[in-house]
mmCIF file of C-alpha atoms in Angstrom:
data_model
loop_
_atom_site.group_PDB
_atom_site.id
_atom_site.type_symbol
_atom_site.label_atom_id
_atom_site.label_comp_id
_atom_site.label_asym_id
_atom_site.label_seq_id
_atom_site.Cartn_x
_atom_site.Cartn_y
_atom_site.Cartn_z
ATOM 1 C CA ASN B 750 11.300 8.671 23.807
ATOM 2 C CA PRO B 751 7.490 8.397 24.181
ATOM 3 C CA TYR B 752 6.993 12.194 23.963
ATOM 4 C CA ILE B 753 8.817 12.397 20.665
ATOM 5 C CA LEU B 754 6.931 9.357 19.375
ATOM 6 C CA ALA B 755 3.612 10.911 20.394
ATOM 7 C CA THR B 756 4.556 14.184 18.685
ATOM 8 C CA LEU B 757 5.524 12.402 15.472
ATOM 9 C CA LEU B 758 2.349 10.315 15.424
ATOM 10 C CA PHE B 759 0.313 13.452 16.067
ATOM 11 C CA GLY B 760 2.129 15.095 13.149
ATOM 12 C CA LEU B 761 1.257 12.125 10.939
ATOM 13 C CA GLY B 762 -2.395 12.408 11.859
ATOM 14 C CA LEU B 763 -2.398 16.184 11.528
ATOM 15 C CA GLY B 764 -0.840 16.166 8.053
ATOM 16 C CA THR B 765 -3.376 13.707 6.712
ATOM 17 C CA THR B 766 -6.266 15.562 8.372
ATOM 18 C CA ILE B 767 -5.168 18.900 6.904
ATOM 19 C CA THR B 768 -5.080 17.365 3.429
ATOM 20 C CA PHE B 769 -8.505 15.790 3.989
ATOM 21 C CA ALA B 770 -10.040 19.062 5.109
ATOM 22 C CA SER B 771 -8.501 21.345 2.510
ATOM 23 C CA SER B 772 -10.152 22.689 -0.618
ATOM 24 C CA HIS B 773 -7.183 24.922 -1.479
ATOM 25 C CA TRP B 774 -4.100 23.444 -3.166
ATOM 26 C CA LEU B 775 -1.619 25.209 -0.861
ATOM 27 C CA LEU B 776 -3.225 23.728 2.239
ATOM 28 C CA ALA B 777 -3.333 20.281 0.651
ATOM 29 C CA TRP B 778 0.361 20.559 -0.185
ATOM 30 C CA MET B 779 1.117 21.657 3.365
ATOM 31 C CA GLY B 780 -0.681 18.623 4.784
ATOM 32 C CA LEU B 781 1.299 16.265 2.538
ATOM 33 C CA GLU B 782 4.531 17.960 3.588
ATOM 34 C CA ILE B 783 3.789 17.687 7.326
ATOM 35 C CA ASN B 784 2.921 14.049 6.742
ATOM 36 C CA THR B 785 6.272 13.340 5.068
ATOM 37 C CA LEU B 786 8.287 15.189 7.702
ATOM 38 C CA ALA B 787 6.544 13.340 10.526
ATOM 39 C CA ILE B 788 7.256 9.850 9.206
ATOM 40 C CA ILE B 789 10.937 10.449 8.366
ATOM 41 C CA PRO B 790 12.270 10.232 11.969
ATOM 42 C CA LEU B 791 10.093 7.133 12.479
ATOM 43 C CA MET B 792 11.742 5.521 9.484
ATOM 44 C CA ALA B 793 15.294 6.341 10.531
ATOM 45 C CA GLN B 794 14.848 5.514 14.224
ATOM 46 C CA HIS B 795 16.975 2.326 14.178
ATOM 47 C CA HIS B 796 20.064 4.090 12.782
ATOM 48 C CA HIS B 797 20.767 1.063 10.643
ATOM 49 C CA PRO B 798 22.522 1.975 7.352
ATOM 50 C CA ARG B 799 19.647 0.346 5.418
ATOM 51 C CA ALA B 800 17.039 2.314 7.342
ATOM 52 C CA VAL B 801 18.916 5.563 6.744
ATOM 53 C CA GLU B 802 19.253 4.781 3.044
ATOM 54 C CA ALA B 803 15.538 3.952 2.794
ATOM 55 C CA THR B 804 14.653 7.173 4.629
ATOM 56 C CA THR B 805 16.807 9.243 2.263
ATOM 57 C CA LYS B 806 15.218 7.631 -0.803
ATOM 58 C CA TYR B 807 11.762 8.194 0.626
ATOM 59 C CA PHE B 808 12.492 11.807 1.483
ATOM 60 C CA LEU B 809 13.821 12.563 -2.008
ATOM 61 C CA THR B 810 10.867 10.986 -3.856
ATOM 62 C CA GLN B 811 8.281 12.590 -1.591
ATOM 63 C CA ALA B 812 9.962 15.992 -1.851
ATOM 64 C CA THR B 813 10.022 15.658 -5.651
ATOM 65 C CA ALA B 814 6.346 14.709 -5.718
ATOM 66 C CA ALA B 815 5.390 17.565 -3.400
ATOM 67 C CA ALA B 816 7.405 20.048 -5.481
ATOM 68 C CA MET B 817 5.655 18.782 -8.626
ATOM 69 C CA LEU B 818 2.287 19.171 -6.923
ATOM 70 C CA LEU B 819 3.086 22.709 -5.833
ATOM 71 C CA PHE B 820 4.358 23.576 -9.307
ATOM 72 C CA ALA B 821 1.240 22.124 -10.957
ATOM 73 C CA SER B 822 -1.173 23.934 -8.631
ATOM 74 C CA THR B 823 0.701 27.236 -9.110
ATOM 75 C CA THR B 824 0.560 26.691 -12.880
ATOM 76 C CA ASN B 825 -3.156 26.052 -12.571
ATOM 77 C CA ALA B 826 -3.643 29.269 -10.602
ATOM 78 C CA TRP B 827 -1.619 31.121 -13.234
ATOM 79 C CA LEU B 828 -3.596 29.690 -16.176
ATOM 80 C CA THR B 829 -7.105 29.705 -14.739
ATOM 81 C CA GLY B 830 -6.968 31.923 -11.629
ATOM 82 C CA GLN B 831 -8.266 29.041 -9.499
ATOM 83 C CA TRP B 832 -6.734 27.588 -6.330
ATOM 84 C CA ASP B 833 -9.702 25.325 -5.663
ATOM 85 C CA ILE B 834 -9.119 21.570 -5.822
ATOM 86 C CA GLN B 835 -12.615 20.825 -7.126
ATOM 87 C CA GLN B 836 -12.447 23.338 -9.975
ATOM 88 C CA MET B 837 -9.434 22.135 -11.948
ATOM 89 C CA SER B 838 -10.133 22.544 -15.655
ATOM 90 C CA HIS B 839 -6.878 22.948 -17.566
ATOM 91 C CA PRO B 840 -5.470 19.610 -18.838
ATOM 92 C CA PHE B 841 -1.781 20.459 -18.254
ATOM 93 C CA PRO B 842 -1.840 21.028 -14.462
ATOM 94 C CA LEU B 843 -4.369 18.199 -14.147
ATOM 95 C CA THR B 844 -1.979 15.704 -15.756
ATOM 96 C CA LEU B 845 0.977 16.998 -13.724
ATOM 97 C CA ILE B 846 -0.917 16.720 -10.457
ATOM 98 C CA THR B 847 -2.094 13.189 -11.270
ATOM 99 C CA LEU B 848 1.507 12.169 -11.965
ATOM 100 C CA ALA B 849 2.769 13.856 -8.787
ATOM 101 C CA LEU B 850 0.203 11.991 -6.674
ATOM 102 C CA ALA B 851 1.035 8.756 -8.504
ATOM 103 C CA LEU B 852 4.689 9.272 -7.551
ATOM 104 C CA LYS B 853 3.628 9.934 -3.974
ATOM 105 C CA ILE B 854 1.751 6.650 -3.567
ATOM 106 C CA GLY B 855 4.090 4.645 -5.803
ATOM 107 C CA LEU B 856 2.044 3.772 -8.890
ATOM 108 C CA ALA B 857 3.917 2.253 -11.832
ATOM 109 C CA PRO B 858 5.963 3.547 -13.688
ATOM 110 C CA MET B 859 6.892 5.781 -10.706
ATOM 111 C CA HIS B 860 7.010 2.827 -8.345
ATOM 112 C CA THR B 861 10.712 1.957 -8.186
ATOM 113 C CA TRP B 862 11.335 3.664 -4.833
ATOM 114 C CA LEU B 863 8.661 1.722 -2.954
ATOM 115 C CA PRO B 864 10.184 -1.808 -2.708
ATOM 116 C CA GLU B 865 13.597 -0.336 -1.853
ATOM 117 C CA VAL B 866 12.199 1.886 0.888
ATOM 118 C CA LEU B 867 9.934 -0.761 2.401
ATOM 119 C CA GLN B 868 12.811 -3.254 2.495
ATOM 120 C CA GLY B 869 14.861 -0.913 4.694
ATOM 121 C CA LEU B 870 12.169 -0.386 7.350
ATOM 122 C CA ASP B 871 10.979 -2.527 10.207
ATOM 123 C CA LEU B 872 7.531 -4.075 9.877
ATOM 124 C CA THR B 873 5.619 -1.552 12.009
ATOM 125 C CA THR B 874 6.840 1.511 10.130
ATOM 126 C CA GLY B 875 6.401 -0.466 6.911
ATOM 127 C CA LEU B 876 2.767 -0.988 7.841
ATOM 128 C CA VAL B 877 2.281 2.751 8.411
ATOM 129 C CA LEU B 878 3.924 3.454 5.051
ATOM 130 C CA SER B 879 1.727 0.921 3.241
ATOM 131 C CA THR B 880 -1.554 2.075 4.764
ATOM 132 C CA TRP B 881 -1.739 5.493 6.434
ATOM 133 C CA GLN B 882 0.618 7.254 4.014
ATOM 134 C CA LYS B 883 -1.663 6.394 1.094
ATOM 135 C CA LEU B 884 -4.680 8.192 2.542
ATOM 136 C CA ALA B 885 -3.861 11.856 1.880
ATOM 137 C CA PRO B 886 -2.808 11.489 -1.793
ATOM 138 C CA PHE B 887 -5.880 9.318 -2.349
ATOM 139 C CA ALA B 888 -8.149 11.991 -0.915
ATOM 140 C CA LEU B 889 -6.694 14.435 -3.446
ATOM 141 C CA LEU B 890 -6.993 11.984 -6.346
ATOM 142 C CA LEU B 891 -10.644 11.427 -5.470
ATOM 143 C CA GLN B 892 -11.332 15.157 -5.406
ATOM 144 C CA ILE B 893 -9.808 16.011 -8.779
ATOM 145 C CA GLN B 894 -12.528 16.080 -11.393
ATOM 146 C CA ASN B 895 -12.250 15.579 -15.174
ATOM 147 C CA VAL B 896 -8.778 14.009 -15.416
ATOM 148 C CA ASN B 897 -8.132 12.349 -18.755
ATOM 149 C CA PRO B 898 -9.324 8.752 -18.130
ATOM 150 C CA THR B 899 -6.576 7.352 -20.383
ATOM 151 C CA ILE B 900 -3.883 8.487 -17.933
ATOM 152 C CA LEU B 901 -5.546 6.848 -14.956
ATOM 153 C CA VAL B 902 -6.277 3.635 -16.830
ATOM 154 C CA THR B 903 -2.702 3.448 -18.125
ATOM 155 C CA LEU B 904 -1.284 4.034 -14.624
ATOM 156 C CA GLY B 905 -3.662 1.478 -13.152
ATOM 157 C CA LEU B 906 -2.986 -1.233 -15.700
ATOM 158 C CA ALA B 907 0.785 -0.659 -15.577
ATOM 159 C CA SER B 908 0.669 -0.942 -11.780
ATOM 160 C CA THR B 909 -1.270 -4.203 -11.730
ATOM 161 C CA LEU B 910 1.146 -5.727 -14.254
ATOM 162 C CA VAL B 911 4.301 -4.394 -12.595
ATOM 163 C CA GLY B 912 3.019 -5.434 -9.162
ATOM 164 C CA GLY B 913 2.520 -8.948 -10.517
ATOM 165 C CA TRP B 914 5.785 -9.304 -12.440
ATOM 166 C CA GLY B 915 7.949 -7.590 -9.839
ATOM 167 C CA GLY B 916 6.865 -9.752 -6.936
ATOM 168 C CA LEU B 917 7.664 -13.031 -8.717
ATOM 169 C CA ASN B 918 11.399 -12.566 -8.381
ATOM 170 C CA GLN B 919 11.568 -11.636 -4.694
ATOM 171 C CA THR B 920 12.610 -13.627 -1.653
ATOM 172 C CA GLN B 921 12.279 -10.750 0.812
ATOM 173 C CA LEU B 922 8.796 -10.502 2.309
ATOM 174 C CA ARG B 923 8.789 -6.722 2.567
ATOM 175 C CA LYS B 924 9.576 -6.369 -1.133
ATOM 176 C CA VAL B 925 6.820 -8.854 -1.963
ATOM 177 C CA LEU B 926 4.425 -6.761 0.140
ATOM 178 C CA ALA B 927 5.591 -3.617 -1.648
ATOM 179 C CA TYR B 928 4.833 -5.119 -5.072
ATOM 180 C CA SER B 929 1.526 -6.381 -3.738
ATOM 181 C CA SER B 930 0.771 -2.819 -2.646
ATOM 182 C CA ILE B 931 1.593 -1.509 -6.151
ATOM 183 C CA ALA B 932 -0.752 -4.075 -7.720
ATOM 184 C CA HIS B 933 -3.615 -3.236 -5.341
ATOM 185 C CA LEU B 934 -3.196 0.497 -5.947
ATOM 186 C CA GLY B 935 -3.365 -0.249 -9.664
ATOM 187 C CA TRP B 936 -6.792 -1.837 -9.194
ATOM 188 C CA MET B 937 -7.977 1.191 -7.241
ATOM 189 C CA ILE B 938 -6.778 3.662 -9.870
ATOM 190 C CA LEU B 939 -8.370 1.639 -12.702
ATOM 191 C CA ILE B 940 -11.848 2.213 -11.332
ATOM 192 C CA LEU B 941 -11.287 5.721 -9.901
ATOM 193 C CA GLN B 942 -12.951 7.577 -12.802
ATOM 194 C CA TYR B 943 -15.959 5.314 -13.077
ATOM 195 C CA SER B 944 -16.826 4.552 -9.467
ATOM 196 C CA PRO B 945 -14.980 6.371 -6.663
ATOM 197 C CA SER B 946 -16.924 4.446 -3.987
ATOM 198 C CA LEU B 947 -15.440 1.190 -5.318
ATOM 199 C CA THR B 948 -11.973 2.714 -5.045
ATOM 200 C CA LEU B 949 -12.646 3.477 -1.391
ATOM 201 C CA LEU B 950 -13.965 -0.035 -0.803
ATOM 202 C CA ALA B 951 -10.842 -1.516 -2.384
ATOM 203 C CA LEU B 952 -8.654 0.787 -0.275
ATOM 204 C CA LEU B 953 -10.417 -0.227 2.923
ATOM 205 C CA THR B 954 -10.211 -3.963 2.262
ATOM 206 C CA TYR B 955 -6.559 -3.567 1.212
ATOM 207 C CA PHE B 956 -5.849 -1.825 4.543
ATOM 208 C CA VAL B 957 -7.431 -4.621 6.567
ATOM 209 C CA MET B 958 -5.634 -7.368 4.632
ATOM 210 C CA THR B 959 -2.248 -5.632 4.760
ATOM 211 C CA PHE B 960 -2.661 -4.944 8.472
ATOM 212 C CA SER B 961 -3.249 -8.630 9.067
ATOM 213 C CA THR B 962 -0.300 -9.730 6.896
ATOM 214 C CA PHE B 963 2.187 -7.326 8.471
ATOM 215 C CA LEU B 964 1.109 -8.332 11.988
ATOM 216 C CA VAL B 965 1.543 -12.020 11.149
ATOM 217 C CA PHE B 966 5.069 -11.453 9.863
ATOM 218 C CA LYS B 967 5.822 -9.277 12.880
ATOM 219 C CA LEU B 968 4.660 -11.988 15.245
ATOM 220 C CA ASN B 969 6.813 -14.551 13.427
ATOM 221 C CA LYS B 970 9.746 -12.115 13.285
ATOM 222 C CA SER B 971 10.249 -13.220 9.688
ATOM 223 C CA THR B 972 11.501 -10.976 6.899
ATOM 224 C CA SER B 973 12.326 -13.489 4.153
ATOM 225 C CA ILE B 974 10.559 -16.502 2.643
ATOM 226 C CA ASN B 975 13.177 -18.847 4.145
ATOM 227 C CA ALA B 976 12.395 -17.618 7.640
ATOM 228 C CA LEU B 977 8.763 -18.659 7.182
ATOM 229 C CA ALA B 978 9.679 -22.354 7.163
ATOM 230 C CA ILE B 979 10.187 -22.347 10.933
ATOM 231 C CA SER B 980 6.980 -20.461 11.725
ATOM 232 C CA TRP B 981 5.217 -23.741 12.636
ATOM 233 C CA THR B 982 7.173 -23.888 15.855
ATOM 234 C CA LYS B 983 6.604 -20.225 16.682
ATOM 235 C CA ALA B 984 2.830 -20.010 16.216
ATOM 236 C CA PRO B 985 1.144 -23.146 14.853
ATOM 237 C CA ILE B 986 -2.463 -21.892 14.743
ATOM 238 C CA LEU B 987 -1.462 -18.638 13.106
ATOM 239 C CA THR B 988 0.631 -20.484 10.542
ATOM 240 C CA SER B 989 -2.319 -22.558 9.428
ATOM 241 C CA LEU B 990 -4.446 -19.405 9.031
ATOM 242 C CA THR B 991 -1.868 -17.267 7.228
ATOM 243 C CA PRO B 992 -2.254 -18.912 3.776
ATOM 244 C CA LEU B 993 -5.919 -17.851 3.879
ATOM 245 C CA VAL B 994 -4.873 -14.275 4.653
ATOM 246 C CA LEU B 995 -2.364 -14.322 1.780
ATOM 247 C CA LEU B 996 -4.862 -15.813 -0.677
ATOM 248 C CA SER B 997 -7.355 -13.171 0.392
ATOM 249 C CA LEU B 998 -4.701 -10.562 -0.420
ATOM 250 C CA GLY B 999 -4.378 -12.237 -3.826
ATOM 251 C CA GLY B 1000 -8.146 -11.931 -4.307
ATOM 252 C CA LEU B 1001 -9.412 -15.499 -4.251
ATOM 253 C CA PRO B 1002 -13.076 -16.318 -3.583
ATOM 254 C CA PRO B 1003 -14.643 -16.934 -1.062
ATOM 255 C CA LEU B 1004 -12.286 -14.661 0.902
ATOM 256 C CA THR B 1005 -12.674 -10.928 1.548
ATOM 257 C CA GLY B 1006 -10.036 -9.843 -0.994
ATOM 258 C CA PHE B 1007 -12.211 -11.178 -3.814
ATOM 259 C CA MET B 1008 -14.984 -8.651 -3.176
ATOM 260 C CA PRO B 1009 -13.346 -5.428 -4.468
ATOM 261 C CA LYS B 1010 -11.872 -7.217 -7.500
ATOM 262 C CA TRP B 1011 -15.225 -8.769 -8.348
ATOM 263 C CA LEU B 1012 -17.036 -5.441 -8.165
ATOM 264 C CA ILE B 1013 -14.283 -3.602 -10.064
ATOM 265 C CA LEU B 1014 -14.365 -6.146 -12.898
ATOM 266 C CA GLN B 1015 -18.147 -5.889 -13.012
ATOM 267 C CA GLU B 1016 -18.015 -2.093 -13.189
ATOM 268 C CA LEU B 1017 -15.344 -2.174 -15.928
ATOM 269 C CA ALA B 1018 -17.528 -4.560 -17.937
ATOM 270 C CA LYS B 1019 -20.491 -2.183 -17.492
ATOM 271 C CA GLN B 1020 -18.342 0.626 -18.902
ATOM 272 C CA ASP B 1021 -17.682 -1.506 -22.029
ATOM 273 C CA LEU B 1022 -14.061 -1.996 -21.033
ATOM 274 C CA ALA B 1023 -14.042 -5.786 -21.240
ATOM 275 C CA PRO B 1024 -10.465 -6.064 -22.672
ATOM 276 C CA LEU B 1025 -9.198 -3.915 -19.788
ATOM 277 C CA ALA B 1026 -11.051 -6.054 -17.246
ATOM 278 C CA THR B 1027 -9.576 -9.205 -18.826
ATOM 279 C CA LEU B 1028 -6.028 -7.825 -18.647
ATOM 280 C CA ALA B 1029 -6.485 -6.759 -15.032
ATOM 281 C CA ALA B 1030 -7.876 -10.167 -14.073
ATOM 282 C CA LEU B 1031 -4.969 -11.923 -15.787
ATOM 283 C CA SER B 1032 -2.445 -9.722 -14.024
ATOM 284 C CA ALA B 1033 -4.026 -10.753 -10.712
ATOM 285 C CA LEU B 1034 -2.911 -14.322 -11.491
ATOM 286 C CA LEU B 1035 0.713 -13.163 -11.353
ATOM 287 C CA SER B 1036 0.208 -11.818 -7.835
ATOM 288 C CA LEU B 1037 -1.596 -14.990 -6.894
ATOM 289 C CA TYR B 1038 1.473 -17.020 -7.812
ATOM 290 C CA PHE B 1039 3.764 -15.331 -5.324
ATOM 291 C CA TYR B 1040 1.167 -15.373 -2.553
ATOM 292 C CA LEU B 1041 0.802 -19.093 -3.174
ATOM 293 C CA ARG B 1042 4.551 -19.496 -2.988
ATOM 294 C CA ILE B 1043 4.688 -17.773 0.406
ATOM 295 C CA SER B 1044 1.787 -19.905 1.714
ATOM 296 C CA TYR B 1045 3.569 -22.995 0.449
ATOM 297 C CA ALA B 1046 6.799 -22.016 2.209
ATOM 298 C CA MET B 1047 4.863 -21.403 5.373
ATOM 299 C CA THR B 1048 2.682 -24.490 5.638
ATOM 300 C CA LEU B 1049 4.184 -27.261 3.526
ATOM 301 C CA THR B 1050 7.920 -26.984 4.139
ATOM 302 C CA MET B 1051 9.769 -28.089 7.240
ATOM 303 C CA SER B 1052 13.014 -26.318 7.948
ATOM 304 C CA PRO B 1053 16.239 -28.365 8.276
ATOM 305 C CA ASN B 1054 17.037 -26.903 11.695
ATOM 306 C CA ASN B 1055 14.067 -28.592 13.286
ATOM 307 C CA LEU B 1056 12.767 -26.850 16.382
ATOM 308 C CA THR B 1057 9.849 -29.159 17.143
ATOM 309 C CA GLY B 1058 11.437 -30.415 20.344
ATOM 310 C CA VAL B 1059 11.656 -26.888 21.681
ATOM 311 C CA THR B 1060 8.170 -25.638 20.698
ATOM 312 C CA PRO B 1061 8.833 -21.978 21.522
ATOM 313 C CA TRP B 1062 5.153 -21.099 21.037
ATOM 314 C CA ARG B 1063 4.257 -22.640 24.403
ATOM 315 C CA PHE B 1064 6.413 -20.128 26.233
ATOM 316 C CA SER B 1065 5.963 -16.950 24.214
ATOM 317 C CA SER B 1066 3.254 -14.441 25.031
ATOM 318 C CA PRO B 1067 2.423 -12.462 21.876
ATOM 319 C CA GLN B 1068 1.423 -8.835 22.384
ATOM 320 C CA LEU B 1069 -0.472 -8.307 19.127
ATOM 321 C CA THR B 1070 -3.212 -10.839 19.739
ATOM 322 C CA LEU B 1071 -6.419 -8.757 19.664
ATOM 323 C CA PRO B 1072 -5.753 -6.525 16.613
ATOM 324 C CA LEU B 1073 -4.325 -9.534 14.810
ATOM 325 C CA ALA B 1074 -7.385 -11.653 15.591
ATOM 326 C CA ILE B 1075 -9.764 -8.933 14.394
ATOM 327 C CA ALA B 1076 -7.769 -8.188 11.236
ATOM 328 C CA THR B 1077 -7.364 -11.850 10.309
ATOM 329 C CA THR B 1078 -11.049 -12.650 10.833
ATOM 330 C CA THR B 1079 -12.188 -9.712 8.695
ATOM 331 C CA THR B 1080 -9.617 -10.572 6.030
ATOM 332 C CA ILE B 1081 -10.876 -14.117 5.740
ATOM 333 C CA SER B 1082 -14.615 -13.919 6.225
ATOM 334 C CA LEU B 1083 -15.996 -10.565 5.110
ATOM 335 C CA LEU B 1084 -17.154 -11.527 1.613
#
């Protein structure tokens, strides 16, 4: 029903906006809660057992994270008499809130729900989950001052490594994208303390690249690596461009995805954190491997059930053309 859909999308927007605009922890919590409640019907709309399972998992993790956040902010008010987001000073609520937000966006080691949930959703809702749902917790993370840098660096490094290792073993595209999301978030959290503007840049480029990738898979109607082998016959031009999009997601020069990684490594080196920068750069190689594998499956393998005689791409009229064209161009050539 379009009215219900419009209401839910409005709720999504409203929740995020409330969190953006709030300086009081209760309001921020309320925004996050509205956000969660608005996306749940969207996730369960297909009534498939997998979708329902994914929705339940998502609801439980998000409710836990929100309860933790509420508990931490109440504790902070009790210890310091402050409800203001900017004026957090006590280390205990600060740590708790950081962990709650990490659970909300799926940073390692609180990441295990994300691949499972993403695998149960269709690609459009998956896209919303990977992009829009990250905004509100990120706004809060950016606003919290004086967190212990060790926590953030540990979370960030763990996420880049887990995102790399986890994706190697997957054949399902949505799980690969989930691990890719964990790795990218790790990069953003690494630099959060030292240069918030770089975090925002990384977030923005990640959004554009993910948007492009999800739209490509949606157009191909492919959800596993095997299904990519027949994408030549569905959309030949797109298939030849997709490896570039994937390599950009992996952060290879001269593509857009290289820019945030380059700047983050430079900033880490400026902060005398060269070992950390080295580890992060090495963990990016892990991600690169599975992006390469997907590109290989897409461009260099022919499927046994050969559809070349049929050439379905001549007769299909894709609906996503304009946003896909814009997203793909920016993903490839923005460096």
